[in-house]
């Protein structure tokens, strides 16, 4: 036994029935002490989803220390003793000491703190066109995908119109400015991206044609040509044989 260290003993004396006089045999068994109640000394006041910390348990001289979680879907204790914040809600942890030659095993009491949703990465459209042409469209792909429902809004619906299915139609000519959004969920807060823009250029129309060409005109007659398409600007007709048609 070490000098200066307190020890506790249980003393038992035994005198065999057949003997007479005083017994010369006795035994002494050390009695282990109960340590201070184990506790985590560096508990966070709160945490955010995706974070972690490494608990420090006191006392440190009462055997191996461990920590257990009341709900592994919120706080998961890893093999190295660290605690990962894998969900949101109340994280309840309990410290334990395994005991040793001097101390009995002991369990602490639950210590808890709140795990809050995290801010996701800034939402963005990962496939914006370099440019577009009037009458075209595309289906935006928004990242991240694990932070709730994704949506896209347009800075000018007369140039880019977002449809109910999430696709974007190029309904005008000019600068198309789109912004991605995530709605948030149990693990992540809602978030808005920044405007991403590209130019919408005029499209090439179908080849103009006269839709009411006479089948058998007569000399001295006339007609008024109808030109298609009608939505590609002012229509005009020129003659390549002015001595015949003017």
Coordinates of N, CA and C in Angstrom, one line a residue:
X1 N 0.8 -1.2 0.0 CA 0.0 0.0 0.0 C 0.9 1.2 0.0
X2 N 0.4 2.3 -0.7 CA 1.2 3.5 -0.8 C 1.1 4.3 0.5
X3 N 2.2 4.9 0.9 CA 2.2 5.7 2.1 C 1.4 7.0 1.8
X4 N 0.6 7.4 2.8 CA -0.1 8.7 2.6 C -1.4 8.5 1.9
X5 N -1.8 7.3 1.4 CA -3.0 7.1 0.6 C -4.0 6.5 1.6
X6 N -5.3 7.0 1.7 CA -6.3 6.4 2.6 C -6.8 5.1 1.9
X7 N -7.0 4.0 2.7 CA -7.6 2.8 2.2 C -8.6 2.4 3.2
X8 N -9.6 1.6 2.7 CA -10.7 1.2 3.6 C -10.7 -0.4 3.6
X9 N -10.8 -0.9 4.9 CA -10.7 -2.4 5.0 C -11.9 -2.9 5.8
X10 N -12.2 -4.1 5.4 CA -13.2 -4.9 6.2 C -12.4 -6.0 6.9
X11 N -12.5 -6.1 8.2 CA -11.7 -7.0 8.9 C -12.6 -8.1 9.4
X12 N -12.2 -9.4 9.2 CA -12.9 -10.5 9.7 C -12.0 -11.4 10.5
X13 N -12.4 -11.8 11.8 CA -11.6 -12.7 12.6 C -12.3 -14.0 12.8
X14 N -11.6 -15.1 12.8 CA -12.2 -16.4 12.9 C -11.4 -17.3 13.9
X15 N -12.2 -17.9 14.8 CA -11.6 -18.7 15.8 C -12.2 -20.1 15.6
X16 N -11.4 -21.1 15.1 CA -12.0 -22.5 14.9 C -12.6 -23.0 16.2
X17 N -13.8 -23.7 16.1 CA -14.5 -24.3 17.3 C -13.6 -25.3 18.1
X18 N -12.8 -26.0 17.4 CA -12.1 -27.1 18.1 C -10.8 -26.5 18.8
X19 N -10.5 -25.3 18.6 CA -9.3 -24.8 19.2 C -9.6 -24.1 20.5
X20 N -8.7 -23.9 21.3 CA -8.8 -23.2 22.5 C -7.9 -22.0 22.6
X21 N -8.3 -21.0 23.3 CA -7.5 -19.8 23.4 C -7.8 -18.9 22.2
X22 N -6.9 -18.0 22.0 CA -7.1 -17.0 21.0 C -6.6 -17.4 19.6
X23 N -7.4 -17.0 18.6 CA -6.9 -17.4 17.2 C -5.8 -16.5 16.8
X24 N -5.0 -17.0 16.0 CA -3.9 -16.2 15.4 C -4.0 -15.8 14.0
X25 N -5.3 -16.2 13.4 CA -5.5 -15.9 12.0 C -6.5 -14.8 11.8
X26 N -6.3 -13.9 10.9 CA -7.2 -12.8 10.6 C -7.0 -12.5 9.1
X27 N -8.1 -11.9 8.4 CA -7.9 -11.5 7.0 C -8.5 -10.1 6.9
X28 N -8.0 -9.4 5.9 CA -8.5 -8.0 5.7 C -8.7 -7.8 4.2
X29 N -9.9 -7.3 3.8 CA -10.2 -7.1 2.3 C -10.5 -5.6 2.1
X30 N -9.7 -5.0 1.2 CA -9.9 -3.5 0.9 C -11.4 -3.3 0.4
X31 N -12.0 -2.2 0.8 CA -13.3 -1.8 0.3 C -13.2 -0.6 -0.6
X32 N -13.7 -0.8 -1.9 CA -13.6 0.3 -2.9 C -14.5 1.5 -2.5
X33 N -14.0 2.7 -2.9 CA -14.8 3.9 -2.6 C -15.6 4.2 -3.8
X34 N -16.7 4.9 -3.6 CA -17.5 5.5 -4.7 C -16.9 6.8 -5.1
X35 N -16.7 6.9 -6.4 CA -16.1 8.2 -6.9 C -17.2 9.3 -6.9
X36 N -16.7 10.5 -7.2 CA -17.6 11.6 -7.5 C -18.5 11.2 -8.7
X37 N -19.7 11.7 -8.7 CA -20.7 11.5 -9.8 C -20.1 11.9 -11.1
X38 N -19.9 11.0 -12.1 CA -19.3 11.4 -13.4 C -20.2 12.5 -14.1
X39 N -19.5 13.4 -14.7 CA -20.2 14.5 -15.5 C -19.3 14.9 -16.6
X40 N -20.0 15.4 -17.6 CA -19.3 16.0 -18.8 C -19.0 17.5 -18.5
X41 N -17.8 17.9 -18.5 CA -17.4 19.2 -18.0 C -17.4 20.3 -19.1
X42 N -17.5 19.9 -20.4 CA -17.5 20.8 -21.5 C -18.7 20.8 -22.4
X43 N -19.9 20.6 -21.7 CA -21.2 20.5 -22.5 C -21.4 21.8 -23.2
X44 N -21.7 21.7 -24.5 CA -22.1 22.9 -25.3 C -23.4 23.5 -24.7
X45 N -23.6 24.8 -24.9 CA -24.9 25.3 -24.5 C -26.0 25.0 -25.6
X46 N -25.5 24.8 -26.8 CA -26.4 24.4 -28.0 C -25.5 23.9 -29.1
X47 N -26.1 23.3 -30.1 CA -25.3 22.9 -31.2 C -26.1 23.0 -32.5
X48 N -25.5 22.8 -33.6 CA -26.2 22.8 -34.9 C -26.0 21.5 -35.6
X49 N -27.0 21.1 -36.4 CA -27.0 19.9 -37.2 C -25.7 19.8 -38.0
X50 N -25.0 18.7 -38.0 CA -23.8 18.5 -38.7 C -22.5 18.8 -37.9
X51 N -22.7 19.4 -36.7 CA -21.5 19.7 -35.9 C -21.1 18.5 -35.0
X52 N -20.2 18.7 -34.1 CA -19.7 17.6 -33.2 C -18.9 18.3 -32.1
X53 N -18.7 17.5 -31.0 CA -17.7 17.9 -30.0 C -17.2 16.6 -29.3
X54 N -16.1 16.8 -28.6 CA -15.5 15.7 -27.9 C -15.7 15.9 -26.4
X55 N -16.5 15.1 -25.7 CA -16.8 15.3 -24.3 C -15.5 15.1 -23.4
X56 N -15.4 15.8 -22.4 CA -14.4 15.6 -21.3 C -15.2 15.2 -20.1
X57 N -14.8 14.0 -19.5 CA -15.5 13.5 -18.4 C -14.7 13.6 -17.1
X58 N -15.3 14.0 -16.0 CA -14.7 14.1 -14.7 C -15.5 13.2 -13.7
X59 N -14.9 12.5 -12.8 CA -13.4 12.4 -12.5 C -12.7 11.6 -13.5
X60 N -11.4 11.8 -13.6 CA -10.5 11.1 -14.6 C -9.8 9.9 -14.0
X61 N -9.9 9.8 -12.6 CA -9.1 8.8 -11.9 C -9.9 7.6 -11.4
X62 N -11.1 7.4 -12.0 CA -12.0 6.4 -11.5 C -12.2 5.3 -12.6
X63 N -11.2 5.1 -13.4 CA -11.3 4.1 -14.5 C -11.7 4.7 -15.8
X64 N -11.8 3.9 -16.8 CA -12.1 4.3 -18.2 C -13.4 5.1 -18.2
X65 N -13.5 6.2 -19.0 CA -14.7 7.0 -19.0 C -15.4 6.8 -20.4
X66 N -16.7 6.8 -20.3 CA -17.5 6.7 -21.6 C -18.7 7.6 -21.5
X67 N -19.3 7.8 -22.6 CA -20.5 8.7 -22.7 C -21.5 7.9 -23.5
X68 N -22.8 7.9 -23.1 CA -23.8 7.3 -23.9 C -24.9 8.4 -24.2
X69 N -25.6 8.2 -25.4 CA -26.6 9.1 -25.8 C -28.0 8.5 -25.7
X70 N -28.9 9.3 -25.3 CA -30.3 8.8 -25.1 C -31.0 8.6 -26.4
X71 N -30.5 9.3 -27.5 CA -31.1 9.2 -28.8 C -30.1 9.3 -29.9
X72 N -29.7 8.2 -30.4 CA -28.6 8.2 -31.4 C -29.0 8.8 -32.8
X73 N -30.3 9.1 -32.9 CA -30.8 9.8 -34.1 C -30.6 11.3 -34.0
X74 N -30.2 11.8 -32.9 CA -29.9 13.2 -32.6 C -28.4 13.4 -32.3
X75 N -27.9 12.6 -31.3 CA -26.5 12.7 -31.0 C -25.9 11.3 -31.1
X76 N -25.0 11.1 -31.9 CA -24.4 9.7 -32.1 C -23.0 9.7 -31.5
X77 N -22.7 8.8 -30.5 CA -21.4 8.7 -29.9 C -20.5 7.8 -30.8
X78 N -19.4 8.3 -31.3 CA -18.5 7.6 -32.2 C -17.5 6.8 -31.4
X79 N -16.8 5.9 -32.1 CA -15.8 5.0 -31.5 C -14.7 5.7 -30.8
X80 N -14.4 6.9 -31.3 CA -13.3 7.6 -30.7 C -13.7 8.5 -29.5
X81 N -15.0 8.4 -29.2 CA -15.6 9.2 -28.0 C -16.2 10.5 -28.4
X82 N -16.0 10.9 -29.6 CA -16.6 12.2 -30.0 C -18.1 12.0 -30.3
X83 N -18.9 13.1 -30.3 CA -20.3 13.1 -30.4 C -20.7 13.9 -31.7
X84 N -21.3 13.2 -32.6 CA -21.8 13.9 -33.8 C -23.2 14.3 -33.7
X85 N -23.6 15.5 -34.2 CA -24.9 16.0 -34.2 C -25.6 15.6 -35.5
X86 N -26.3 14.5 -35.5 CA -26.8 13.9 -36.7 C -28.3 14.2 -36.9
X87 N -28.9 14.9 -36.0 CA -30.3 15.3 -36.1 C -30.6 16.5 -35.3
X88 N -31.8 17.0 -35.3 CA -32.2 18.1 -34.5 C -33.1 17.8 -33.3
X89 N -33.0 18.5 -32.2 CA -33.8 18.2 -31.0 C -33.0 18.2 -29.8
X90 N -33.4 17.6 -28.8 CA -32.7 17.6 -27.5 C -31.7 16.5 -27.4
X91 N -30.4 16.8 -27.3 CA -29.3 15.9 -27.1 C -29.1 15.6 -25.7
X92 N -29.3 14.4 -25.2 CA -29.1 14.0 -23.8 C -28.0 13.0 -23.7
X93 N -27.0 13.4 -23.0 CA -25.8 12.5 -22.8 C -25.5 12.2 -21.3
X94 N -25.0 11.0 -21.1 CA -24.7 10.6 -19.7 C -23.3 10.1 -19.6
X95 N -22.5 10.5 -18.6 CA -21.1 10.1 -18.4 C -21.1 8.9 -17.5
X96 N -20.0 8.1 -17.7 CA -19.8 6.9 -16.9 C -18.4 6.7 -16.6
X97 N -18.0 6.2 -15.5 CA -16.7 5.7 -15.1 C -16.7 4.2 -14.8
X98 N -15.7 3.5 -15.4 CA -15.8 2.0 -15.3 C -15.3 1.5 -14.0
X99 N -14.6 2.3 -13.1 CA -14.1 1.8 -11.9 C -12.7 1.3 -12.1
X100 N -12.0 1.1 -11.0 CA -10.6 0.6 -11.0 C -10.3 -0.1 -9.6
X101 N -9.0 -0.1 -9.3 CA -8.6 -0.8 -8.0 C -9.0 0.1 -6.8
X102 N -9.3 1.3 -7.1 CA -9.7 2.2 -5.9 C -11.1 2.6 -5.9
X103 N -11.8 2.6 -7.1 CA -13.2 3.1 -7.1 C -14.1 2.2 -7.8
X104 N -15.4 2.2 -7.3 CA -16.4 1.4 -7.9 C -16.9 2.1 -9.2
X105 N -17.5 1.3 -10.1 CA -18.1 1.9 -11.3 C -19.2 2.9 -10.9
X106 N -19.4 3.9 -11.8 CA -20.4 4.9 -11.5 C -21.0 5.5 -12.7
X107 N -22.3 5.9 -12.6 CA -23.0 6.5 -13.7 C -23.4 7.9 -13.4
X108 N -23.3 8.8 -14.3 CA -23.7 10.2 -14.1 C -25.2 10.4 -14.3
X109 N -25.6 11.6 -14.4 CA -27.0 11.9 -14.7 C -27.0 12.5 -16.1
X110 N -28.2 12.5 -16.7 CA -28.3 13.0 -18.1 C -28.0 14.5 -18.1
X111 N -27.3 14.9 -19.1 CA -27.0 16.4 -19.3 C -27.4 16.6 -20.8
X112 N -28.2 17.7 -21.0 CA -28.7 17.9 -22.3 C -28.6 19.3 -22.8
X113 N -28.7 19.4 -24.1 CA -28.7 20.7 -24.8 C -29.4 20.6 -26.1
X114 N -29.7 21.7 -26.8 CA -30.5 21.7 -28.0 C -29.7 21.6 -29.2
X115 N -30.0 20.8 -30.2 CA -29.4 20.8 -31.5 C -30.4 21.5 -32.5
X116 N -29.9 22.6 -33.1 CA -30.8 23.4 -34.0 C -30.5 23.1 -35.4
X117 N -31.4 23.4 -36.3 CA -31.1 23.3 -37.8 C -29.9 24.1 -38.2
X118 N -29.2 23.7 -39.2 CA -28.0 24.4 -39.7 C -28.4 25.2 -40.9
X119 N -27.6 26.2 -41.2 CA -27.7 26.9 -42.5 C -27.1 26.1 -43.6
X120 N -27.9 25.8 -44.7 CA -27.3 25.0 -45.8 C -26.4 25.8 -46.6
X121 N -25.7 25.1 -47.6 CA -24.9 25.8 -48.6 C -25.8 26.7 -49.4
X122 N -25.3 27.8 -49.8 CA -26.1 28.8 -50.6 C -26.7 28.1 -51.8
X123 N -28.1 28.1 -52.0 CA -28.7 27.5 -53.1 C -28.2 28.1 -54.4
X124 N -28.0 27.2 -55.4 CA -27.6 27.7 -56.8 C -28.2 26.8 -57.8
X125 N -28.3 27.4 -59.0 CA -28.7 26.6 -60.2 C -27.4 26.1 -60.8
X126 N -27.3 24.7 -60.9 CA -26.1 24.1 -61.4 C -26.0 24.0 -62.9
X127 N -27.1 24.2 -63.6 CA -27.1 24.1 -65.1 C -27.6 25.3 -65.8
X128 N -27.2 26.5 -65.4 CA -27.8 27.6 -66.1 C -27.2 27.7 -67.6
X129 N -28.0 28.0 -68.6 CA -27.5 28.1 -69.9 C -26.5 29.3 -70.0
X130 N -25.6 29.2 -71.0 CA -24.7 30.4 -71.3 C -25.5 31.5 -71.9
X131 N -26.5 31.1 -72.7 CA -27.5 32.0 -73.3 C -28.7 31.2 -73.8
X132 N -29.7 31.9 -74.2 CA -30.9 31.3 -74.7 C -31.5 32.0 -75.9
X133 N -32.5 31.4 -76.5 CA -33.1 32.1 -77.6 C -34.6 32.1 -77.3
X134 N -35.3 33.2 -77.8 CA -36.7 33.3 -77.6 C -37.4 32.1 -78.1
X135 N -38.4 31.6 -77.2 CA -39.2 30.4 -77.5 C -38.6 29.1 -77.0
X136 N -37.4 29.2 -76.4 CA -36.7 28.0 -75.8 C -37.1 27.9 -74.4
X137 N -36.5 26.9 -73.7 CA -36.8 26.6 -72.3 C -35.7 25.7 -71.7
X138 N -35.7 25.6 -70.4 CA -34.8 24.6 -69.7 C -35.3 24.3 -68.4
X139 N -34.9 23.2 -67.8 CA -35.3 22.8 -66.5 C -34.2 23.0 -65.5
X140 N -34.3 24.0 -64.6 CA -33.2 24.2 -63.6 C -32.9 23.0 -62.7
X141 N -31.7 22.8 -62.4 CA -31.3 21.8 -61.3 C -30.7 22.6 -60.2
X142 N -31.3 22.5 -59.0 CA -30.9 23.3 -57.8 C -30.1 22.4 -56.8
X143 N -29.0 23.0 -56.3 CA -28.2 22.3 -55.3 C -28.1 23.3 -54.1
X144 N -28.2 22.8 -52.8 CA -28.2 21.4 -52.4 C -29.6 20.8 -52.5
X145 N -29.7 19.5 -52.5 CA -31.0 18.8 -52.6 C -31.5 18.3 -51.3
X146 N -30.7 18.4 -50.2 CA -31.1 17.8 -48.9 C -31.6 18.9 -47.9
X147 N -31.9 20.1 -48.4 CA -32.3 21.2 -47.5 C -33.8 21.6 -47.7
X148 N -34.6 20.7 -48.1 CA -36.0 21.0 -48.3 C -36.3 21.2 -49.8
X149 N -37.6 21.5 -50.0 CA -38.1 21.7 -51.4 C -37.3 22.8 -52.1
X150 N -37.0 22.6 -53.4 CA -36.3 23.6 -54.1 C -37.2 24.4 -55.1
X151 N -37.0 25.7 -55.2 CA -37.8 26.5 -56.2 C -36.8 27.5 -56.8
X152 N -37.3 28.0 -57.9 CA -36.6 29.1 -58.7 C -37.6 30.2 -59.0
X153 N -37.1 31.4 -58.8 CA -37.9 32.6 -59.1 C -37.2 33.4 -60.2
X154 N -38.0 34.1 -61.0 CA -37.5 34.9 -62.1 C -37.5 36.4 -61.7
X155 N -36.5 37.1 -62.1 CA -36.5 38.6 -61.9 C -37.4 39.3 -62.9
X156 N -37.7 38.7 -64.0 CA -38.6 39.4 -65.0 C -39.4 38.3 -65.7
X157 N -40.7 38.2 -65.3 CA -41.5 37.1 -66.0 C -41.8 37.4 -67.4
X158 N -41.5 38.6 -67.9 CA -41.8 38.9 -69.3 C -40.6 38.4 -70.2
X159 N -39.5 38.1 -69.5 CA -38.3 37.5 -70.3 C -38.2 36.0 -70.0
X160 N -38.2 35.6 -68.7 CA -38.2 34.2 -68.3 C -39.3 33.9 -67.4
X161 N -40.2 33.0 -67.7 CA -41.3 32.6 -66.9 C -41.2 31.3 -66.4
X162 N -41.2 31.2 -65.0 CA -41.1 29.9 -64.3 C -42.5 29.2 -64.3
X163 N -42.5 28.0 -64.8 CA -43.8 27.2 -64.9 C -44.1 26.4 -63.7
X164 N -45.3 25.9 -63.6 CA -45.7 25.1 -62.4 C -44.8 23.9 -62.2
X165 N -44.3 23.3 -63.3 CA -43.5 22.1 -63.1 C -42.0 22.4 -62.9
X166 N -41.7 23.7 -62.7 CA -40.3 24.2 -62.4 C -39.5 24.5 -63.6
X167 N -40.0 24.2 -64.8 CA -39.2 24.6 -66.0 C -39.3 26.1 -66.2
X168 N -38.4 26.6 -67.0 CA -38.3 28.1 -67.3 C -38.5 28.3 -68.8
X169 N -39.5 29.0 -69.2 CA -39.7 29.3 -70.6 C -39.1 30.7 -71.0
X170 N -38.5 30.8 -72.1 CA -37.9 32.0 -72.6 C -39.0 32.8 -73.4
X171 N -39.7 33.7 -72.8 CA -40.9 34.3 -73.4 C -40.6 35.7 -73.9
X172 N -39.4 36.2 -73.7 CA -39.1 37.5 -74.2 C -37.6 37.5 -74.5
X173 N -37.1 38.7 -74.9 CA -35.7 38.9 -75.2 C -35.1 39.9 -74.2
X174 N -33.9 39.6 -73.7 CA -33.3 40.4 -72.7 C -32.5 39.6 -71.7
X175 N -32.3 40.1 -70.5 CA -31.5 39.4 -69.5 C -32.5 38.6 -68.6
X176 N -32.2 37.3 -68.6 CA -33.0 36.4 -67.7 C -32.2 36.2 -66.4
X177 N -32.8 36.7 -65.3 CA -32.2 36.6 -64.0 C -33.0 35.6 -63.1
X178 N -32.4 34.5 -62.7 CA -33.1 33.5 -61.9 C -32.4 33.3 -60.6
X179 N -33.2 33.1 -59.5 CA -32.7 32.9 -58.2 C -33.2 31.5 -57.6
X180 N -32.3 30.7 -57.0 CA -32.7 29.4 -56.4 C -33.0 29.6 -55.0
X181 N -33.9 28.8 -54.5 CA -34.3 28.8 -53.1 C -34.4 27.4 -52.5
X182 N -34.1 27.2 -51.2 CA -34.5 25.9 -50.5 C -35.4 26.2 -49.4
X183 N -36.4 25.4 -49.2 CA -37.5 25.7 -48.2 C -37.1 25.4 -46.8
X184 N -36.0 24.6 -46.6 CA -35.7 24.1 -45.2 C -36.4 22.9 -44.9
X185 N -35.9 22.2 -43.8 CA -36.6 21.0 -43.3 C -36.2 20.9 -41.8
X186 N -36.3 19.7 -41.3 CA -35.9 19.5 -39.9 C -34.5 19.8 -39.5
X187 N -33.6 19.6 -40.5 CA -32.2 19.7 -40.3 C -31.6 21.0 -40.8
X188 N -32.3 21.7 -41.8 CA -31.7 22.9 -42.4 C -32.7 24.0 -42.4
X189 N -32.2 25.3 -42.2 CA -33.0 26.5 -42.3 C -33.3 26.8 -43.7
X190 N -34.4 27.5 -44.0 CA -34.6 28.0 -45.4 C -33.4 28.9 -45.8
X191 N -33.2 28.9 -47.2 CA -32.1 29.7 -47.7 C -32.5 30.2 -49.1
X192 N -31.9 31.4 -49.4 CA -32.1 32.0 -50.8 C -30.7 32.1 -51.4
X193 N -30.7 31.8 -52.7 CA -29.5 32.0 -53.5 C -29.3 33.5 -54.0
X194 N -28.4 33.7 -54.9 CA -28.2 35.0 -55.5 C -28.6 34.8 -57.0
X195 N -29.0 36.0 -57.6 CA -29.5 36.0 -58.9 C -28.4 35.5 -59.9
X196 N -28.7 34.6 -60.8 CA -27.8 34.1 -61.8 C -28.5 34.5 -63.2
X197 N -27.7 35.1 -64.0 CA -28.4 35.6 -65.3 C -27.7 35.2 -66.5
X198 N -28.4 35.3 -67.6 CA -27.9 35.0 -68.9 C -28.8 35.7 -69.9
X199 N -28.3 35.9 -71.2 CA -29.1 36.7 -72.2 C -30.0 35.8 -73.0
X200 N -31.2 36.3 -73.3 CA -32.1 35.6 -74.2 C -32.1 36.4 -75.5
X201 N -31.7 35.8 -76.6 CA -31.6 36.4 -77.9 C -32.8 36.2 -78.8
X202 N -33.0 37.0 -79.8 CA -34.1 36.7 -80.7 C -33.8 35.4 -81.4
X203 N -34.9 34.8 -81.8 CA -34.9 33.5 -82.5 C -35.0 33.7 -84.0
X204 N -34.5 32.7 -84.8 CA -34.7 32.7 -86.2 C -36.1 32.2 -86.5
X205 N -37.0 33.0 -87.2 CA -38.4 32.5 -87.4 C -38.4 31.5 -88.5
X206 N -39.5 30.8 -88.7 CA -39.7 30.0 -89.9 C -39.5 30.8 -91.2
X207 N -39.1 30.2 -92.3 CA -38.8 30.9 -93.5 C -40.2 31.5 -94.0
X208 N -40.1 32.8 -94.2 CA -41.3 33.5 -94.6 C -41.8 33.0 -95.9
X209 N -43.2 32.9 -96.1 CA -43.8 32.4 -97.3 C -45.1 33.1 -97.5
X210 N -45.5 33.2 -98.8 CA -46.8 33.7 -99.2 C -47.8 32.6 -99.1
X211 N -48.8 32.7 -98.3 CA -49.7 31.6 -98.1 C -50.9 31.5 -99.0
X212 N -51.1 32.6 -99.8 CA -52.3 32.7 -100.7 C -51.9 32.9 -102.2
X213 N -50.8 32.3 -102.6 CA -50.4 32.5 -104.0 C -51.5 32.0 -105.0
X214 N -51.8 32.8 -106.0 CA -52.8 32.4 -106.9 C -52.3 31.2 -107.7
X215 N -53.2 30.3 -108.1 CA -52.8 29.1 -108.9 C -52.8 29.4 -110.4
X216 N -53.6 30.3 -110.8 CA -53.6 30.6 -112.3 C -54.0 32.1 -112.5
X217 N -53.1 33.0 -112.2 CA -53.4 34.4 -112.4 C -53.6 34.8 -113.9
X218 N -54.2 35.9 -114.1 CA -54.5 36.4 -115.5 C -53.9 37.8 -115.6
X219 N -53.5 38.1 -116.8 CA -52.9 39.4 -117.1 C -53.9 40.5 -116.7
X220 N -53.4 41.5 -116.0 CA -54.2 42.6 -115.6 C -54.9 42.4 -114.2
X221 N -54.8 41.2 -113.7 CA -55.3 40.9 -112.4 C -54.4 41.4 -111.3
X222 N -54.8 41.1 -110.0 CA -54.0 41.4 -108.9 C -54.4 40.6 -107.7
X223 N -53.6 40.6 -106.6 CA -54.0 40.0 -105.3 C -53.1 40.6 -104.2
X224 N -53.6 40.4 -103.0 CA -52.9 41.0 -101.8 C -52.3 39.8 -101.1
X225 N -50.9 39.7 -101.1 CA -50.2 38.6 -100.5 C -50.4 38.5 -99.0
X226 N -50.6 37.3 -98.4 CA -50.6 37.1 -97.0 C -49.3 36.4 -96.7
X227 N -48.5 37.0 -95.7 CA -47.2 36.4 -95.4 C -47.2 35.7 -94.0
X228 N -46.6 34.6 -94.0 CA -46.5 33.8 -92.7 C -45.0 33.6 -92.5
X229 N -44.5 33.7 -91.2 CA -45.2 34.0 -90.0 C -45.6 35.4 -89.8
X230 N -46.7 35.6 -89.0 CA -47.1 37.0 -88.8 C -46.6 37.7 -87.5
X231 N -45.8 36.9 -86.7 CA -45.3 37.4 -85.4 C -43.8 37.7 -85.4
X232 N -43.3 37.8 -86.6 CA -41.8 38.1 -86.7 C -41.5 39.4 -87.3
X233 N -42.3 40.4 -87.0 CA -42.1 41.7 -87.5 C -42.9 42.1 -88.8
X234 N -42.7 43.3 -89.3 CA -43.5 43.7 -90.4 C -43.1 42.9 -91.6
X235 N -44.1 42.5 -92.4 CA -43.9 41.6 -93.5 C -43.9 42.4 -94.8
X236 N -43.1 42.0 -95.8 CA -43.1 42.7 -97.1 C -42.9 41.7 -98.2
X237 N -43.2 42.0 -99.4 CA -43.0 41.1 -100.5 C -42.3 41.9 -101.6
X238 N -41.3 41.2 -102.2 CA -40.6 41.8 -103.3 C -40.7 40.9 -104.5
X239 N -40.6 41.5 -105.7 CA -40.8 40.8 -107.0 C -39.4 40.6 -107.6
X240 N -39.1 39.4 -108.1 CA -37.9 39.2 -108.9 C -38.1 39.3 -110.4
X241 N -39.4 39.6 -110.8 CA -39.7 39.7 -112.2 C -40.7 40.8 -112.4
X242 N -40.1 42.0 -112.2 CA -41.0 43.2 -112.2 C -41.7 43.4 -113.6
X243 N -41.2 43.0 -114.7 CA -42.0 43.1 -115.9 C -43.3 42.3 -115.9
X244 N -43.3 41.3 -115.0 CA -44.5 40.4 -115.0 C -45.4 40.8 -113.8
X245 N -44.7 40.9 -112.6 CA -45.4 41.2 -111.3 C -44.8 42.4 -110.6
X246 N -45.7 43.3 -110.3 CA -45.2 44.5 -109.6 C -46.0 44.8 -108.4

